[in-house]
PDB file of C-alpha atoms in Angstrom:
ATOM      1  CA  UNK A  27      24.695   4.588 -68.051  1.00 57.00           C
ATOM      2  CA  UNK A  28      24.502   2.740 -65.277  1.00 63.00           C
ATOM      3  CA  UNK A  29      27.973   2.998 -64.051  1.00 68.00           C
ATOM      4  CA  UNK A  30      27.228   6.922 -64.699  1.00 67.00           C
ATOM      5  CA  UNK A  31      25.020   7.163 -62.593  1.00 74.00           C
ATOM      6  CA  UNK A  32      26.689   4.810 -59.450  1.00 63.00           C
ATOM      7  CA  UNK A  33      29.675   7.653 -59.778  1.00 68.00           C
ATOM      8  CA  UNK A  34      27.200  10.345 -59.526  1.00 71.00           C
ATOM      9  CA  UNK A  35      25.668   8.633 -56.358  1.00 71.00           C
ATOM     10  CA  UNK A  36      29.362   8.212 -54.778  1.00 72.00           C
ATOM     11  CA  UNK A  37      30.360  11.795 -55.968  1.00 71.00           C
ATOM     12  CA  UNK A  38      26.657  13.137 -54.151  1.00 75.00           C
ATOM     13  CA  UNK A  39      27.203  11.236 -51.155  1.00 68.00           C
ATOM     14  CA  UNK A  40      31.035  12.365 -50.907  1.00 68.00           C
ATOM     15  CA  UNK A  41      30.126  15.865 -50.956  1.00 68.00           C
ATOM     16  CA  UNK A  42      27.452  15.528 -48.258  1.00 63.00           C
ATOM     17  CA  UNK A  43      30.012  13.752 -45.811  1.00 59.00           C
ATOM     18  CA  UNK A  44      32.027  16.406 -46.729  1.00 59.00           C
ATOM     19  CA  UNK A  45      29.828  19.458 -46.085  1.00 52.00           C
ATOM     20  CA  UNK A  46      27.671  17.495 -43.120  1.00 53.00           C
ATOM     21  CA  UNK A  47      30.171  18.626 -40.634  1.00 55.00           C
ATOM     22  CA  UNK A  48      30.346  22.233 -41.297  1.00 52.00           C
ATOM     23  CA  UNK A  49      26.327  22.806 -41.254  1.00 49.00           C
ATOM     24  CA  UNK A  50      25.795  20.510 -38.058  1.00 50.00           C
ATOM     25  CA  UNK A  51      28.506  22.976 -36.715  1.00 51.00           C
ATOM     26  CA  UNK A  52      27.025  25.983 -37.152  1.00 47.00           C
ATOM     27  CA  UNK A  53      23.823  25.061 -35.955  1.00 48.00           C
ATOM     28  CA  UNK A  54      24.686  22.789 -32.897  1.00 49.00           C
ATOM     29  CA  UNK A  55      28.401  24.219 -32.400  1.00 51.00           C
ATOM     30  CA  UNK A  56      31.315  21.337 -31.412  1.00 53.00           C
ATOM     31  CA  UNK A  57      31.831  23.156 -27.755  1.00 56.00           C
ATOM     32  CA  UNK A  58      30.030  22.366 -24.601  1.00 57.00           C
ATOM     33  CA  UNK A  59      30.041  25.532 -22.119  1.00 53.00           C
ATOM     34  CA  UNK A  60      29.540  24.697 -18.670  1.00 55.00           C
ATOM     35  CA  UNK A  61      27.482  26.867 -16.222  1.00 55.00           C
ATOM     36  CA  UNK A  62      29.794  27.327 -13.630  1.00 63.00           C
ATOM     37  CA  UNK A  63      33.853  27.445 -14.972  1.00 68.00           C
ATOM     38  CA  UNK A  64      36.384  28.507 -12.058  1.00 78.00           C
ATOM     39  CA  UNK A  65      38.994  30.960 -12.392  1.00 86.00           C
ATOM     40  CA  UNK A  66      42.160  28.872 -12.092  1.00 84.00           C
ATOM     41  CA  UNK A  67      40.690  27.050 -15.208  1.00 83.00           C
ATOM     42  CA  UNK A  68      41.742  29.622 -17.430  1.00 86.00           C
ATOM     43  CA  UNK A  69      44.752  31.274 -15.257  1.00 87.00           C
ATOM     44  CA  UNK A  70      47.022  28.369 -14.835  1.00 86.00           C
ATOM     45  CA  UNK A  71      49.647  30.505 -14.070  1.00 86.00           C
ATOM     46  CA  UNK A  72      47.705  31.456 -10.478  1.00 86.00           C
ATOM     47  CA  UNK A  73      46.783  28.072 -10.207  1.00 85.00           C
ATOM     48  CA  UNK A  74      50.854  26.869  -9.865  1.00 86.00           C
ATOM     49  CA  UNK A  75      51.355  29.992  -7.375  1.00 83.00           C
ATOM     50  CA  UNK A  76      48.847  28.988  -5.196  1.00 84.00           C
ATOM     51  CA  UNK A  77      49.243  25.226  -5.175  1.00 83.00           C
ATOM     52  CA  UNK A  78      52.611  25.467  -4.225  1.00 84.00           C
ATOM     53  CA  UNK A  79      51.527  27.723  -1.298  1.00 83.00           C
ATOM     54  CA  UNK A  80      48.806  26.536   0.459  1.00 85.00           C
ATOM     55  CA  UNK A  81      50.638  25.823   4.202  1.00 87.00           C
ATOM     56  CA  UNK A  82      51.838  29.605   3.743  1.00 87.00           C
ATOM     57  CA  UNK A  83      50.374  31.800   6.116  1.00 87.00           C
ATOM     58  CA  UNK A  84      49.433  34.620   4.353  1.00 87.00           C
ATOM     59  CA  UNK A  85      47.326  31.726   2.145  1.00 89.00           C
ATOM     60  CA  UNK A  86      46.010  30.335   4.924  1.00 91.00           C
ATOM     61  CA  UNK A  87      44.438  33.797   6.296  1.00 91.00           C
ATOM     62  CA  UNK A  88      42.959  34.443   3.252  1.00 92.00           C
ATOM     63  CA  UNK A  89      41.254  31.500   2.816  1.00 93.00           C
ATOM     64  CA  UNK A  90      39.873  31.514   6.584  1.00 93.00           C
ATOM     65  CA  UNK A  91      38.699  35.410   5.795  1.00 94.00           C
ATOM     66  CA  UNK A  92      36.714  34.126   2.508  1.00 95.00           C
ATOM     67  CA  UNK A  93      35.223  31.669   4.536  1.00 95.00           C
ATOM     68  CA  UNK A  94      33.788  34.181   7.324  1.00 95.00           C
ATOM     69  CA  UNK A  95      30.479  35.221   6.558  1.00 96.00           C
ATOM     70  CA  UNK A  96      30.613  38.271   8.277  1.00 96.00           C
ATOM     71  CA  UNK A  97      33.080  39.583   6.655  1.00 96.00           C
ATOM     72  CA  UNK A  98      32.149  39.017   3.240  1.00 96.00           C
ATOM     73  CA  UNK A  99      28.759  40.453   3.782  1.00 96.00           C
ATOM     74  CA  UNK A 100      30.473  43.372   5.488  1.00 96.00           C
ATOM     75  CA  UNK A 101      32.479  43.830   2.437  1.00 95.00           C
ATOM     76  CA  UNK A 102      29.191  43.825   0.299  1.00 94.00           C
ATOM     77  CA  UNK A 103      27.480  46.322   2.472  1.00 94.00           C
ATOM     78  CA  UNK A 104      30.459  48.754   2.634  1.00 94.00           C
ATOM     79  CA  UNK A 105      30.922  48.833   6.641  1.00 95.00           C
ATOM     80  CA  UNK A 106      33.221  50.740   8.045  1.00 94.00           C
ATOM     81  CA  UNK A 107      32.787  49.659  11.891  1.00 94.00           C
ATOM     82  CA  UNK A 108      31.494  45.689  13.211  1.00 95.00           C
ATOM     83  CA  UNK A 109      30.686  45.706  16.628  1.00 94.00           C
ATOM     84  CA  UNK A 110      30.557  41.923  17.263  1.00 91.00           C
ATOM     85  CA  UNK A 111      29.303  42.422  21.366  1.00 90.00           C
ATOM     86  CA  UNK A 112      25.724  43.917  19.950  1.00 93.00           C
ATOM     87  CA  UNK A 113      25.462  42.467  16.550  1.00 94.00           C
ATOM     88  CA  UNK A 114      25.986  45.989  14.714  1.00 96.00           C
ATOM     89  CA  UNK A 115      27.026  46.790  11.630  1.00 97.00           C
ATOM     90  CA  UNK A 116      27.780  50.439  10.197  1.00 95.00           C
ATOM     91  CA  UNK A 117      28.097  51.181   6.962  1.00 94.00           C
ATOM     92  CA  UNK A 118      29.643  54.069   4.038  1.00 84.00           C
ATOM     93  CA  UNK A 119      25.657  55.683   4.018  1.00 78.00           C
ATOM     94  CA  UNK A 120      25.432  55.784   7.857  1.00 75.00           C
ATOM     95  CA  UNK A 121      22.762  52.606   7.187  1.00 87.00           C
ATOM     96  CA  UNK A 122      23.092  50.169   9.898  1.00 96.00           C
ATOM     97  CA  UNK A 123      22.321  46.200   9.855  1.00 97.00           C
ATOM     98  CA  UNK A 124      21.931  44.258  13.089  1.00 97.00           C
ATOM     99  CA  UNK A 125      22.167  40.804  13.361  1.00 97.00           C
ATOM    100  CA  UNK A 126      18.675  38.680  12.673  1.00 97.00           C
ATOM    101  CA  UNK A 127      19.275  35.152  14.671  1.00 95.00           C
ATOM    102  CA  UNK A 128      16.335  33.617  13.907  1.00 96.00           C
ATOM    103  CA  UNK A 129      16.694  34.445  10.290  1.00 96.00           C
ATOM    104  CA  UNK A 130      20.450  33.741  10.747  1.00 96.00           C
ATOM    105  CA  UNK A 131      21.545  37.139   8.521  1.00 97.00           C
ATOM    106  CA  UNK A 132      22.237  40.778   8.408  1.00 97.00           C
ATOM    107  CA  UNK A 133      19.175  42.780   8.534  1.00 97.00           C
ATOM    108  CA  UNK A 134      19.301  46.459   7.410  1.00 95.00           C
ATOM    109  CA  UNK A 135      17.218  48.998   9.885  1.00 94.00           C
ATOM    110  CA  UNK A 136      15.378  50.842   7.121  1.00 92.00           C
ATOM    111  CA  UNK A 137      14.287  48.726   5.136  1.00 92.00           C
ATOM    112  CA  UNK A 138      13.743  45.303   7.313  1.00 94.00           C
ATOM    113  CA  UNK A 139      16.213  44.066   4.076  1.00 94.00           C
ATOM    114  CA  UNK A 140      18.031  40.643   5.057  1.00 96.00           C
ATOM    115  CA  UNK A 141      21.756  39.357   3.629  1.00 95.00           C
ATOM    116  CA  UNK A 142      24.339  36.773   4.079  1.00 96.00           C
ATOM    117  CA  UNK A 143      26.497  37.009   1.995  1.00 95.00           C
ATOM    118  CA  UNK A 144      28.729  33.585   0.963  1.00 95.00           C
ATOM    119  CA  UNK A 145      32.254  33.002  -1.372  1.00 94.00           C
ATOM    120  CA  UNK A 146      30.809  28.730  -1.201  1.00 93.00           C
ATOM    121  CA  UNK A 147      29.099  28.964  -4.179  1.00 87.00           C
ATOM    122  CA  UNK A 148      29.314  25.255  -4.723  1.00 85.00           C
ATOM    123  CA  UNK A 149      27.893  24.938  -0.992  1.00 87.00           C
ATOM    124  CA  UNK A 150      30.266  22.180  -0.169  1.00 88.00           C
ATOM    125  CA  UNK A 151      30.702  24.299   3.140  1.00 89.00           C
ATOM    126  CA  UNK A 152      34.180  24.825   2.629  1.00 90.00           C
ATOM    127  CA  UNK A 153      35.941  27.509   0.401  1.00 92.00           C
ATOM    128  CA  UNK A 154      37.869  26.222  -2.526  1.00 91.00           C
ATOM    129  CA  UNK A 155      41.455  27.842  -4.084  1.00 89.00           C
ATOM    130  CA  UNK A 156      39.017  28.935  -6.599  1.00 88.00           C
ATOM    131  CA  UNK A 157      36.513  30.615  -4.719  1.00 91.00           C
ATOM    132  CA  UNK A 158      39.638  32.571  -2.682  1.00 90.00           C
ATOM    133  CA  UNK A 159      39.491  34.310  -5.716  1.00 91.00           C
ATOM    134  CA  UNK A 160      36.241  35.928  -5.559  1.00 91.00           C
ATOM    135  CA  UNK A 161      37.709  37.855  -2.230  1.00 92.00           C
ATOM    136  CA  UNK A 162      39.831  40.286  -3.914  1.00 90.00           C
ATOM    137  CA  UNK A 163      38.253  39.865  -7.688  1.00 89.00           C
ATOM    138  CA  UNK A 164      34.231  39.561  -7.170  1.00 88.00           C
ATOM    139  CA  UNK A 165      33.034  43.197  -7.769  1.00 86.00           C
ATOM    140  CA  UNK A 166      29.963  42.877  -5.665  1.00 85.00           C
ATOM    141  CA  UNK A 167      31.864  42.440  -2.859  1.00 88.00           C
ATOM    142  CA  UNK A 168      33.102  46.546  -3.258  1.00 86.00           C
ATOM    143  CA  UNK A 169      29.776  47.610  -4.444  1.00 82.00           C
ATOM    144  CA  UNK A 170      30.648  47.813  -7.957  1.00 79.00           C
ATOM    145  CA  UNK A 171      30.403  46.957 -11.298  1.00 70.00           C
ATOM    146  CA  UNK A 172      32.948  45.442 -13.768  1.00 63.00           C
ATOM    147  CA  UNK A 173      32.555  42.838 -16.532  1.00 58.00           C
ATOM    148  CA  UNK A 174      34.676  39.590 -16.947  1.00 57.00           C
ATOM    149  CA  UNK A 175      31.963  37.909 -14.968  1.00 56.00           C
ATOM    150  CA  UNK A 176      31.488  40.852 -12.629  1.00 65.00           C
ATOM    151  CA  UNK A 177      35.477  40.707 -11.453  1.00 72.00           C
ATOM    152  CA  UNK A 178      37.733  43.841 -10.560  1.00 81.00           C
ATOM    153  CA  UNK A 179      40.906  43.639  -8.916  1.00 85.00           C
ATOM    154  CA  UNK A 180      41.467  45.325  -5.328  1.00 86.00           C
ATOM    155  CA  UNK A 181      45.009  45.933  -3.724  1.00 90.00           C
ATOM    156  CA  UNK A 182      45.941  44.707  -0.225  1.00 93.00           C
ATOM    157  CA  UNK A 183      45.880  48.392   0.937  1.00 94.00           C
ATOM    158  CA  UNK A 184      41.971  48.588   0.214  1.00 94.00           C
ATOM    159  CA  UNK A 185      40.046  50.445   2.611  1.00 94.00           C
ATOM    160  CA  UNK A 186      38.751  47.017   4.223  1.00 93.00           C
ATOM    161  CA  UNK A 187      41.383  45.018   3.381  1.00 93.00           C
ATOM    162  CA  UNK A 188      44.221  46.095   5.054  1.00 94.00           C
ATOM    163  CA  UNK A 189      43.828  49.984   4.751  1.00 94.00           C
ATOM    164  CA  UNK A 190      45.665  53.198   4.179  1.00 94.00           C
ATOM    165  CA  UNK A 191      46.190  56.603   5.508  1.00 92.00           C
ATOM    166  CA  UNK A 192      42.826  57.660   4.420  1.00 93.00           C
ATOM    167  CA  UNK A 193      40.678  54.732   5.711  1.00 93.00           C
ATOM    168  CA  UNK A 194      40.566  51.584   8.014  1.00 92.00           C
ATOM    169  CA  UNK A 195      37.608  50.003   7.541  1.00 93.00           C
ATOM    170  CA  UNK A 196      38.379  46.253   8.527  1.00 92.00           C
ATOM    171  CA  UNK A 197      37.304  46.537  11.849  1.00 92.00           C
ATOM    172  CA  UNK A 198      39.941  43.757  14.069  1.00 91.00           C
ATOM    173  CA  UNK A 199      36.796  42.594  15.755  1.00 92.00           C
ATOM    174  CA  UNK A 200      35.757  41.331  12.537  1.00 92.00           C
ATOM    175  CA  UNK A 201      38.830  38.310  13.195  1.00 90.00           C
ATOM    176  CA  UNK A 202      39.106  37.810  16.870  1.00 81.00           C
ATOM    177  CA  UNK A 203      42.274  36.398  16.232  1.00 79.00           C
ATOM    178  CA  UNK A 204      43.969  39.436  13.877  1.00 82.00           C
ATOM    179  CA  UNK A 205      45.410  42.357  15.613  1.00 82.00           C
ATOM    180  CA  UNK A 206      44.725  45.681  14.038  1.00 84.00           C
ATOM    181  CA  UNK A 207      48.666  45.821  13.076  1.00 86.00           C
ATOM    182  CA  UNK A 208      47.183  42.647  10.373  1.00 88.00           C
ATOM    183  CA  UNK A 209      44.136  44.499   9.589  1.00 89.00           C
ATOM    184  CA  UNK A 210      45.357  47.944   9.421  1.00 91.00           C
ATOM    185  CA  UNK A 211      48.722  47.872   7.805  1.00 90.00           C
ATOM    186  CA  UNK A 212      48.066  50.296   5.100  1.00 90.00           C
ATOM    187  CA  UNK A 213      48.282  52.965   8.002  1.00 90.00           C
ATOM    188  CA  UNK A 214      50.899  51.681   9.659  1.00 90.00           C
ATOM    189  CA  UNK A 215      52.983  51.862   6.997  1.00 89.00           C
ATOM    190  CA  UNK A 216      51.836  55.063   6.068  1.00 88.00           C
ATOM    191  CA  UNK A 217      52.781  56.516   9.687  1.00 86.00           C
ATOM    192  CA  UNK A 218      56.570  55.799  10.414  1.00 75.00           C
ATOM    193  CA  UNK A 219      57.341  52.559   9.307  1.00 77.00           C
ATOM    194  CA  UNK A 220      60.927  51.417   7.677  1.00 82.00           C
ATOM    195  CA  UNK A 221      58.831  51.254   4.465  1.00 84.00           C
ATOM    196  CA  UNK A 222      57.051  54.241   4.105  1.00 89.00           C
ATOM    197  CA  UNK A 223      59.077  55.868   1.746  1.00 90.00           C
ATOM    198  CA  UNK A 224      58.358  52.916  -0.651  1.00 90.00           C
ATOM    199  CA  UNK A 225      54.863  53.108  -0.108  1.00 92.00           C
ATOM    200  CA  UNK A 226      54.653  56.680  -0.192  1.00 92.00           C
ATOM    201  CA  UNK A 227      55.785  56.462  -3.593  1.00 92.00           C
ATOM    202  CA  UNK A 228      54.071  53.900  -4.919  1.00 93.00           C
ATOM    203  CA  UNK A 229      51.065  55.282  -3.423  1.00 94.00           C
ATOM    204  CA  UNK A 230      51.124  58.271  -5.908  1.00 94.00           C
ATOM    205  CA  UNK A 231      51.765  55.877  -8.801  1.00 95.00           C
ATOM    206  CA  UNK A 232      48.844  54.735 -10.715  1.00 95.00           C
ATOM    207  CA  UNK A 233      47.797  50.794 -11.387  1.00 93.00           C
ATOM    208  CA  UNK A 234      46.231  49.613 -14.083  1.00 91.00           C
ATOM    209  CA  UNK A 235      43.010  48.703 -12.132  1.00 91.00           C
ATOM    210  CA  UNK A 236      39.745  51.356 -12.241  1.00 89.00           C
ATOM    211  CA  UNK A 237      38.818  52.207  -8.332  1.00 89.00           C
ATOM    212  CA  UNK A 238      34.940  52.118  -9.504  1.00 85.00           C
ATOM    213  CA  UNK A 239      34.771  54.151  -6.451  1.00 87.00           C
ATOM    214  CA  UNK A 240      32.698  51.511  -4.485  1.00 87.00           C
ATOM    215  CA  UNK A 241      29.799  52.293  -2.439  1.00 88.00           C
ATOM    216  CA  UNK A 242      29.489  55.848  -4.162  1.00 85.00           C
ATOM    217  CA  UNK A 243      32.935  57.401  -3.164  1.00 88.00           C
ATOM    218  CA  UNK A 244      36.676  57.023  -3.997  1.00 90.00           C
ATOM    219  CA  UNK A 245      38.810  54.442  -2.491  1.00 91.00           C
ATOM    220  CA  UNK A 246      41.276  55.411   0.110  1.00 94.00           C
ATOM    221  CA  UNK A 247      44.154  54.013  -1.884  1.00 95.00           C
ATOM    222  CA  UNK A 248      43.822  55.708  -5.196  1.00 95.00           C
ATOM    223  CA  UNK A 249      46.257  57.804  -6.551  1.00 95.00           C
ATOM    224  CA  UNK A 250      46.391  61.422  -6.521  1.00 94.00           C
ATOM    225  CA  UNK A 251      44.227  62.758  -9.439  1.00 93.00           C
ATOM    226  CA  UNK A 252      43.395  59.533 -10.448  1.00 93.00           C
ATOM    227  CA  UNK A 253      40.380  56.795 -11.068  1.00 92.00           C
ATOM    228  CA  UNK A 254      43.123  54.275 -10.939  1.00 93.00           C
ATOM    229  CA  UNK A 255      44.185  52.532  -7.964  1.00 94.00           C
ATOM    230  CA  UNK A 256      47.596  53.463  -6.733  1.00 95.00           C
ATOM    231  CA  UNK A 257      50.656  51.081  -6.567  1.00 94.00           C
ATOM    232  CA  UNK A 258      50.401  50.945  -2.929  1.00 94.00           C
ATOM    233  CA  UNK A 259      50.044  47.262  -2.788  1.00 93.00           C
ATOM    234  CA  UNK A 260      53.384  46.441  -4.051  1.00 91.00           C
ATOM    235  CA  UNK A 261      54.652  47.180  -1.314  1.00 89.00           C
ATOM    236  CA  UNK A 262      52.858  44.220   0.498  1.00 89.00           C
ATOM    237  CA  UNK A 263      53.838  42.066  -2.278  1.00 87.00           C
ATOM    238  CA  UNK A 264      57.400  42.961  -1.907  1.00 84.00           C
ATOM    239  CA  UNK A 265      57.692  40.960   1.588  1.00 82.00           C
ATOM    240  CA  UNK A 266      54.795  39.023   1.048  1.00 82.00           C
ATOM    241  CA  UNK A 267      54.885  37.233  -2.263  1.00 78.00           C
ATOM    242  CA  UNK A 268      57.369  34.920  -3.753  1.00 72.00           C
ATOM    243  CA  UNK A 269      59.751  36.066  -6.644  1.00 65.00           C
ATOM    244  CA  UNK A 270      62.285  33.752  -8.280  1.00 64.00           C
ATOM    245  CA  UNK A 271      65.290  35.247  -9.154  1.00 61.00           C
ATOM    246  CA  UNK A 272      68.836  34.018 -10.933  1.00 71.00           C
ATOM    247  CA  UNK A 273      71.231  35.941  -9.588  1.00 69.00           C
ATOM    248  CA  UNK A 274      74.840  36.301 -11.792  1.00 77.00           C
ATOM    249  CA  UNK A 275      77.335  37.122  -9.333  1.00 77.00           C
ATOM    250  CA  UNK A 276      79.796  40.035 -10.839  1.00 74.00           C
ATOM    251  CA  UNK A 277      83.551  40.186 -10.033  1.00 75.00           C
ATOM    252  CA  UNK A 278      84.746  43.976  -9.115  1.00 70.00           C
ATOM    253  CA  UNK A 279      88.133  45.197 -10.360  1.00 69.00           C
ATOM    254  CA  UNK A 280      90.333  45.962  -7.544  1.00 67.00           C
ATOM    255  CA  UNK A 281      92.763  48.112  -7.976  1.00 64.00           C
ATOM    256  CA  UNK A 282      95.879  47.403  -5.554  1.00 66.00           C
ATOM    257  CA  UNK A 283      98.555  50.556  -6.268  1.00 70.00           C
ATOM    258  CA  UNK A 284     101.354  48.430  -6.614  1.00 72.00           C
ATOM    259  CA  UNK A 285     102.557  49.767  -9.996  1.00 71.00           C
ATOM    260  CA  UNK A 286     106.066  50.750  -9.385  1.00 74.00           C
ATOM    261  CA  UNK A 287     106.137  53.481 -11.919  1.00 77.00           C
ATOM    262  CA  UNK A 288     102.736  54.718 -13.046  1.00 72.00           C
ATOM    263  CA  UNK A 289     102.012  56.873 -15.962  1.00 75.00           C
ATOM    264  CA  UNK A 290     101.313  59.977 -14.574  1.00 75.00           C
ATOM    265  CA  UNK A 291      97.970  61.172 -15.585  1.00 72.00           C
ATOM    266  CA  UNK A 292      95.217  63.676 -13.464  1.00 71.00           C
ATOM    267  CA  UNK A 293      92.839  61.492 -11.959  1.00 61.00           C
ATOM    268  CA  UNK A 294      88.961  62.507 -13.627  1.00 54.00           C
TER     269      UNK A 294
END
C-alpha cells in the first residue's frame, strides 16, 4: 500500500512539473517587450547597408538634416516656404508659425499653438542610425497616418525632400549650406536633365507605398491616377545607392570572311 501510494505521489508531482510550465506561460508569457525597440533591430538587412556607409556623403546629409530641428518641425507642419532672416514659417493651409525665442519653438499665429519638433527621442542630443530612420519612415512627419508604429515610406522626390515638377517645398534656406540644385532635384531632373527620360518614366509608374496625401492634398510625386507614390525615386537611387553586381563577361562570335569557298545561301 504504501509503496502505492509513494508512486502515486511521484506520478502527481511528475505531471505538475510537467504541466507547471505551460500554465505559468500563459498567464505571465516567457517574452519581455521593451518600450522603446529601434528599427534596425528587426531590419538587419538596413542595419549592414548603413553601417558600412556612414563616411558616405549622402549618409552624412541625412543624418545632419534629422538632426535640424527646423526642419523636422517644418516637415510636421507641412511648410512650403522658411524664411530664416524673420523667423517665418508658411505652411500647405496658408497658417503661418513664427519663431518664439523665449519659448525656444515654433508658434502658430492663430492659435498661439507652440512645437519643436525632435528625431532624439532618446535625448542623448545626438541622432542615432536608428532614429535616421524616422526622417523618411515617421508618418507624423507628412501629416499622416499609417500603422507599423505610425511609419510610411516617402521617396527622395517628396515635395520637401528633394521635390518634383509639381512642388519644391524644401526651402534651401532651411540648410545654409545646400544649394537648391541638393534640395530641389526632383525639378531639375524633371526640366532638361540627362536623366529625365528615366524619371519621366518612372514617374508615371506606381510604388507600392500609399501617398496618404499629407496635409490634406496629394503629393507632388504620385503617379498619374494613382494613391500610390510613383517610381520617381529610383532614379535617385540609381546614382545614389550601392548595388553589388557579378558581372559574367560573354565572348562574341566574330565572324572573319575568310572561308575560301562558302556555301552560297541568301543572307536573312
Amino acid at each position: 500500500m504504501k509503496q502505492k501510494t509513494v508512486l502515486l505521489i511521484i506520478a502527481m508531482v511528475a505531471m505538475i512539473l510537467f504541466v507547471l510550465p505551460a500554465v505559468y506561460s500563459l498567464f505571465a508569457g516567457q517574452h519581455l517587450f521593451a518600450s522603446r525597440v529601434g528599427c534596425l533591430r528587426c531590419h538587419n538587412d538596413v542595419a549592414e547597408q548603413l553601417s558600412a556607409n556612414m563616411s558616405e556623403p549622402a549618409f552624412v546629409a541625412h543624418k545632419r538634416a534629422a538632426g535640424n530641428v527646423n526642419y523636422t518641425t517644418y516637415l510636421a507642419i507641412g511648410g512650403i516656404d522658411y524664411d530664416a532672416v524673420n523667423g517665418v514659417i508658411n505652411t500647405t493651409d496658408k497658417g503661418i508659425w513664427t519663431w518664439n525665442i523665449t519659448e525656444g519653438k515654433w508658434q502658430r499665429d492663430s492659435d498661439g499653438k507652440l512645437l519643436l519638433v525632435s528625431l532624439d527621442e532618446d535625448g542623448r542630443g545626438n541622432i542615432t542610425t536608428d532614429e535616421m530612420c524616422f526622417l523618411c519612415h515617421k508618418a507624423t512627419l507628412f501629416g499622416i497616418s499609417a500603422t507599423h508604429t505610425n511609419t510610411t515610406a516617402r521617396g527622395c522626390d517628396d515635395d520637401r525632400c528633394h521635390g518634383n515638377a509639381v512642388n519644391q517645398y524644401n526651402d534651401p534656406d532651411l540648410f545654409p549650406d545646400t544649394s537648391s540644385s541638393v534640395v530641389h532635384a526632383g525639378y531639375l531632373l524633371s526640366e532638361g536633365n540627362i536623366h529625365v527620360p528615366f524619371y519621366a518614366s518612372a514617374s508615371k509608374e506606381e510604388s507600392s507605398h500609399v501617398d496618404g496625401s499629407p496635409f490634406g492634398q496629394p503629393g507632388g510625386n504620385v503617379a498619374p491616377n494613382s494613391m500610390y507614390i510613383s517610381k520617381g525615386f529610383w532614379t535617385c537611387m540609381g546614382c545614389h545607392s550601392h548595388i553589388g553586381v557579378n558581372p559574367v563577361p560573354v565572348s562574341t562570335t566574330h565572324y572573319l570572311h575568310d572561308a575560301q569557298n562558302p556555301t552560297k545561301q541568301r543572307y536573312m
